[in-house]
CSV table of C-alpha atoms in Angstrom, one decimal:
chain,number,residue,atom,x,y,z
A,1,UNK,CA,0.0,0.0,0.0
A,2,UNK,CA,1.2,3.0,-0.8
A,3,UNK,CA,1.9,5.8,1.9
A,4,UNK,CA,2.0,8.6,-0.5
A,5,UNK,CA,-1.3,10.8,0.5
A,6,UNK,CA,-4.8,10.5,-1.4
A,7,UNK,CA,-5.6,12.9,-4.2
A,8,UNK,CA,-9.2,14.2,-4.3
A,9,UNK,CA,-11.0,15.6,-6.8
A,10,UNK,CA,-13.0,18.7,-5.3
A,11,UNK,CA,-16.0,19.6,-7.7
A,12,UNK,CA,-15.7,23.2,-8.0
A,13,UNK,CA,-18.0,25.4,-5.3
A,14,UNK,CA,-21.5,27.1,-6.0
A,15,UNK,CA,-22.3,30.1,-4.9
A,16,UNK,CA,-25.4,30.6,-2.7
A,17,UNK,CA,-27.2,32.0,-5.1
A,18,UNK,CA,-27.7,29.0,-7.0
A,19,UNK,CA,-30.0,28.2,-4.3
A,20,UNK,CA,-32.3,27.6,-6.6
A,21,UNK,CA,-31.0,26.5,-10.0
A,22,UNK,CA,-33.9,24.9,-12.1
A,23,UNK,CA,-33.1,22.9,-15.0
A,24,UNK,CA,-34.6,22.7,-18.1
A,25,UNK,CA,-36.3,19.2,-19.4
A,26,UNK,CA,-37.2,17.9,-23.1
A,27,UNK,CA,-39.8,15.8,-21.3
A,28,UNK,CA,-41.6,16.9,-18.2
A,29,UNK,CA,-43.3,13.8,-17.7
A,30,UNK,CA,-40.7,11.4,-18.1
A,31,UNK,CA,-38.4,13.9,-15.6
A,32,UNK,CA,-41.5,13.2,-12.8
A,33,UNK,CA,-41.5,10.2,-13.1
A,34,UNK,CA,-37.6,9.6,-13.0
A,35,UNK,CA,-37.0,11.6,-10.1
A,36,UNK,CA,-40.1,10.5,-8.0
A,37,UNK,CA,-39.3,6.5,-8.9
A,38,UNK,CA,-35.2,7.6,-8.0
A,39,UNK,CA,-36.5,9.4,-5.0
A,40,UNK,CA,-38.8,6.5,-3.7
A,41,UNK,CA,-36.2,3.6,-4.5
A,42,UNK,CA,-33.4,5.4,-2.8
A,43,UNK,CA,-34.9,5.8,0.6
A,44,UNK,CA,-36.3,2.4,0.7
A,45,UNK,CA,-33.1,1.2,0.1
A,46,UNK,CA,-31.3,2.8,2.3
A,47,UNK,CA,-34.0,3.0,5.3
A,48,UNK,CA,-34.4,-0.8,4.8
A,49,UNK,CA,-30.5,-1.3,5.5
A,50,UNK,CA,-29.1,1.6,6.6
A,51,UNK,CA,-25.6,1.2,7.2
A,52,UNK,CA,-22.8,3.7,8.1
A,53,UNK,CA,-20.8,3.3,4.9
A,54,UNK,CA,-24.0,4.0,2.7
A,55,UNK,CA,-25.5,6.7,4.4
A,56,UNK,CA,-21.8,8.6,5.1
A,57,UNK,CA,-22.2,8.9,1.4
A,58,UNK,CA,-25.2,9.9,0.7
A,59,UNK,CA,-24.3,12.9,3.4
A,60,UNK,CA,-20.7,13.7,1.4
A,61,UNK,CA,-22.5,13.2,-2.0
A,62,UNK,CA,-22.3,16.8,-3.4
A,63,UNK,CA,-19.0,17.8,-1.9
A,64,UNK,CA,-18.1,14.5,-3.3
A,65,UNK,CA,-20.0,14.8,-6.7
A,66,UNK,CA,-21.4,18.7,-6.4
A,67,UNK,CA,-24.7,19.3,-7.1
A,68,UNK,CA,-25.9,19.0,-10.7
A,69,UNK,CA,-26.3,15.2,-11.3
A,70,UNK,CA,-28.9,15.3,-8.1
A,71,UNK,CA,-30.4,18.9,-10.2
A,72,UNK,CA,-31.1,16.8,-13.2
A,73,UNK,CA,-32.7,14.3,-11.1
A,74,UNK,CA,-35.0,16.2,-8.4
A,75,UNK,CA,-35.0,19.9,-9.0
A,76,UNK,CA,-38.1,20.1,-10.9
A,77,UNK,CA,-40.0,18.2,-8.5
A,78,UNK,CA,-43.4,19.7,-6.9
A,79,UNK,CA,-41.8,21.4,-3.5
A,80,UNK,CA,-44.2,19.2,-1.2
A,81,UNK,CA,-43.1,15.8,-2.7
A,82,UNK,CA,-40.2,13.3,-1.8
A,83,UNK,CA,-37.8,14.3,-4.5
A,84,UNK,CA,-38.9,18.0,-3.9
A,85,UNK,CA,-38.1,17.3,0.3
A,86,UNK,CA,-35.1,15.7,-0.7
A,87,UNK,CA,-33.5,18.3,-3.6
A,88,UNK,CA,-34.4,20.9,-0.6
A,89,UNK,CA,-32.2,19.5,2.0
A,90,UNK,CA,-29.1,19.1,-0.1
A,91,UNK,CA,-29.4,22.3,-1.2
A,92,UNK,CA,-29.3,23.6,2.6
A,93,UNK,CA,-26.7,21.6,2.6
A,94,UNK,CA,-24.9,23.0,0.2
A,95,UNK,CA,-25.4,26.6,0.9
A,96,UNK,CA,-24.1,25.9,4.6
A,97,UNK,CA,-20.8,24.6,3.0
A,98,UNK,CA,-20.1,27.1,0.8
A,99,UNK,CA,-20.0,29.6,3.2
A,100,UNK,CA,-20.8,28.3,6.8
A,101,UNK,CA,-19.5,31.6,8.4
A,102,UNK,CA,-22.5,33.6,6.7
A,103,UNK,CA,-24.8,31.1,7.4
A,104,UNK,CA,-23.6,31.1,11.3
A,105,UNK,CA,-23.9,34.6,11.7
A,106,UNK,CA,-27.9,34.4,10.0
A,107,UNK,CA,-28.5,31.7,12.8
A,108,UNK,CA,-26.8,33.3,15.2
A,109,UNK,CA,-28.9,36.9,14.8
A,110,UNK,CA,-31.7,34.6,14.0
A,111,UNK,CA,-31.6,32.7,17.4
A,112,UNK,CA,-31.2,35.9,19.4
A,113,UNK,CA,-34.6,37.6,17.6
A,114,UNK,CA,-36.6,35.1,17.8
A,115,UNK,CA,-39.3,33.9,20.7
A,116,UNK,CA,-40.2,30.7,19.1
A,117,UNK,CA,-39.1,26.6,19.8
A,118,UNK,CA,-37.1,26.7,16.6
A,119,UNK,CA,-33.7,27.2,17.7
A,120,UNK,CA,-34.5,24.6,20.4
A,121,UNK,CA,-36.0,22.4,17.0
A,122,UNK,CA,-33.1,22.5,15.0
A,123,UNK,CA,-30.8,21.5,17.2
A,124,UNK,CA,-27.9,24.2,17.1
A,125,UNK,CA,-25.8,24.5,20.0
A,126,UNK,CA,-26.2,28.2,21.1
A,127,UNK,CA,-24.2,29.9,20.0
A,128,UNK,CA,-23.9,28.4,16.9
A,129,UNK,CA,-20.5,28.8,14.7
A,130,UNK,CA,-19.7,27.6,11.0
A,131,UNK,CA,-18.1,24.2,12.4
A,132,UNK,CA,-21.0,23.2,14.2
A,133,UNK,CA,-23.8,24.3,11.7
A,134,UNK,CA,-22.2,22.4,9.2
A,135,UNK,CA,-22.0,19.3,11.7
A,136,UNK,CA,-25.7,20.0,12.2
A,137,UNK,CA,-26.9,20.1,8.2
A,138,UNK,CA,-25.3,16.9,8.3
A,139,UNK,CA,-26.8,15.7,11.3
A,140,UNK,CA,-30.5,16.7,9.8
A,141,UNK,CA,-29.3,15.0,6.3
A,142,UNK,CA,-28.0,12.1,8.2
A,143,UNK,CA,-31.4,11.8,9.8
A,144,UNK,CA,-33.4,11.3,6.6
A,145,UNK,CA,-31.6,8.1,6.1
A,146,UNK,CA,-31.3,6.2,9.5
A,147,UNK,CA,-34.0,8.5,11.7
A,148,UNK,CA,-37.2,9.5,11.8
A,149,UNK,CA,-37.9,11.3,8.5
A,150,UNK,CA,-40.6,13.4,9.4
A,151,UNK,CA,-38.5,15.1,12.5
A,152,UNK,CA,-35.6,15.4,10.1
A,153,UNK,CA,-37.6,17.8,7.8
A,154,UNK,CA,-38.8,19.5,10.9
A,155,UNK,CA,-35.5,20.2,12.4
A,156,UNK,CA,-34.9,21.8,8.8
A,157,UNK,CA,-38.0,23.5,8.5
A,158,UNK,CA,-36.9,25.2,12.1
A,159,UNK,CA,-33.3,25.7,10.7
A,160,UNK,CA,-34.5,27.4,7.8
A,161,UNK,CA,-36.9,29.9,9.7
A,162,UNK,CA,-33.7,30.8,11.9
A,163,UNK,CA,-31.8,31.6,9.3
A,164,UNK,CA,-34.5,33.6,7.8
A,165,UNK,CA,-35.2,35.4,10.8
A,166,UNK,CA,-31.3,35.9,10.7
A,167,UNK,CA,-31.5,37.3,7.1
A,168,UNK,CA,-34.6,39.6,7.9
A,169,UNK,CA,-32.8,41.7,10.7
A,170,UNK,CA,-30.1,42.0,9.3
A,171,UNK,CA,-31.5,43.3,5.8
A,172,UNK,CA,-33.4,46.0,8.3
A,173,UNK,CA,-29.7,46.9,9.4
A,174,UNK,CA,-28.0,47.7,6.1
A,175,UNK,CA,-31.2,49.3,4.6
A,176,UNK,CA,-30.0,52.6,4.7
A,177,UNK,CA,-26.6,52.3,4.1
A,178,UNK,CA,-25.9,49.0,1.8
A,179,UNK,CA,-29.4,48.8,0.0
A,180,UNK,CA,-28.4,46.2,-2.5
A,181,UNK,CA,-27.0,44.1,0.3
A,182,UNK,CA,-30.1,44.9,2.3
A,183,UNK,CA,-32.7,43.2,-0.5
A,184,UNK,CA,-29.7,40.5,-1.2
A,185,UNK,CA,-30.5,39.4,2.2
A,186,UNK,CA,-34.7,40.3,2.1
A,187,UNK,CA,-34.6,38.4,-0.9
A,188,UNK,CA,-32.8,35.2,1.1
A,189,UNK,CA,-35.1,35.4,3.7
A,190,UNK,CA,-38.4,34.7,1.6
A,191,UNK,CA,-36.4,31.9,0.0
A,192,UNK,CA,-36.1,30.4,3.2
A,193,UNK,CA,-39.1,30.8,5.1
A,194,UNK,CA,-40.4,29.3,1.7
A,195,UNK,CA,-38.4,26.4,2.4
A,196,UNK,CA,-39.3,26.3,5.8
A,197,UNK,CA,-42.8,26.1,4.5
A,198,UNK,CA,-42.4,23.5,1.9
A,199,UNK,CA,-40.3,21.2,4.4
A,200,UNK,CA,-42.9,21.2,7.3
A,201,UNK,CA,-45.5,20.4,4.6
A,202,UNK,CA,-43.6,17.7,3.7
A,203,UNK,CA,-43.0,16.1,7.0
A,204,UNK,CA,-47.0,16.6,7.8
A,205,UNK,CA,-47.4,14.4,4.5
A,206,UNK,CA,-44.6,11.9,5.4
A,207,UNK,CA,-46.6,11.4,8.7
A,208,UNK,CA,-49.8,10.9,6.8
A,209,UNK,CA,-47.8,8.2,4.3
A,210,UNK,CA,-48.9,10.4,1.6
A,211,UNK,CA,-45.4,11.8,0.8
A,212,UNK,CA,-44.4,10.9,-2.9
């Protein structure tokens, strides 16, 4: 065996703002079917057996592989499906590694605003810093596979309403002084609480068995 160090590829990084990349498809039909049949098989697979090797990498599958080949597969999906669910919590993931240090200091203002449970939902240590966000998008991703999939998309419906919350006061801050930062951030916000609306949706259908 050789002791010469491994060489990894790294895809290269997207930007936050390909938050929401849609692709375009010659065949909407076929696409929904593909990535609802995809969608479905994987999770039974993997919830049937899931062992640590196989989930790991699922978790380290876009900074692995990026993010396009699982684009071509779910991103058109209806929001409140599995595919949809699924395509939304790698892309969390993925905007919490491109930059974890913005998307600490979003939770971070975000945890100190708000009254609610989420904080205590999502499951951030308080406070919160890049390291241990990105251990906790993993955590959430992790739990789709091996835990109970319903309180996985809540703890990243929760995440996402902290970060928006995050994103919201601190758009009000730079209003007056960095305006195009100010609606960068307004514009971020909606995005999430979106999400956050989408993934609690889903997790409501999951515990009805009627997510698909």
């Amino acid at each position: 065996m050789s002791d010469s160090p491994r060489e990894f590829h790294k895809p290269v990084r997207r930007p936050a703002e390909l938050f929401d990349r849609l692709f375009s498809a010659e065949d909407p039909a076929e696409v929904s079917r593909v990535a609802h049949s995809t969608a479905q098989a994987l999770l039974s697979r993997v919830r049937a057996d899931p062992t640590v090797d196989v989930v790991e990498r699922l978790v380290a599958f876009t900074d692995d592989h990026g993010i396009d080949d699982i684009a071509e597969l779910w991103s058109r999906s209806p929001a409140r499906s599995l595919p949809g669910a699924l395509w939304r919590l790698y892309l969390l993931q993925l905007m919490i590694h491109d930059d974890a240090a913005t998307a600490a200091l979003l939770y971070e203002r975000g945890r100190v605003e708000m009254t609610t449970v989420d904080p205590v939902v999502a499951g951030a240590p308080a406070p919160a810093g890049p390291e241990e966000l990105v251990q906790l998008i993993d955590t959430i991703l992790r739990g789709l596979f091996e835990g109970d999939f319903a309180v996985a998309l809540d703890r990243a419906a929760a995440f996402c309403r902290v970060q928006a919350a995050g994103s919201t006061h601190l758009a009000d801050d730079y209003e007056n002084t960095e305006s195009e930062r100010a609606t960068a951030l307004t514009t971020r916000a909606l995005r999430l609480s979106t999400y956050a609306d989408d993934l609690a949706a889903a997790a409501s259908l999951w515990r009805r068995d009627a997510l698909s």
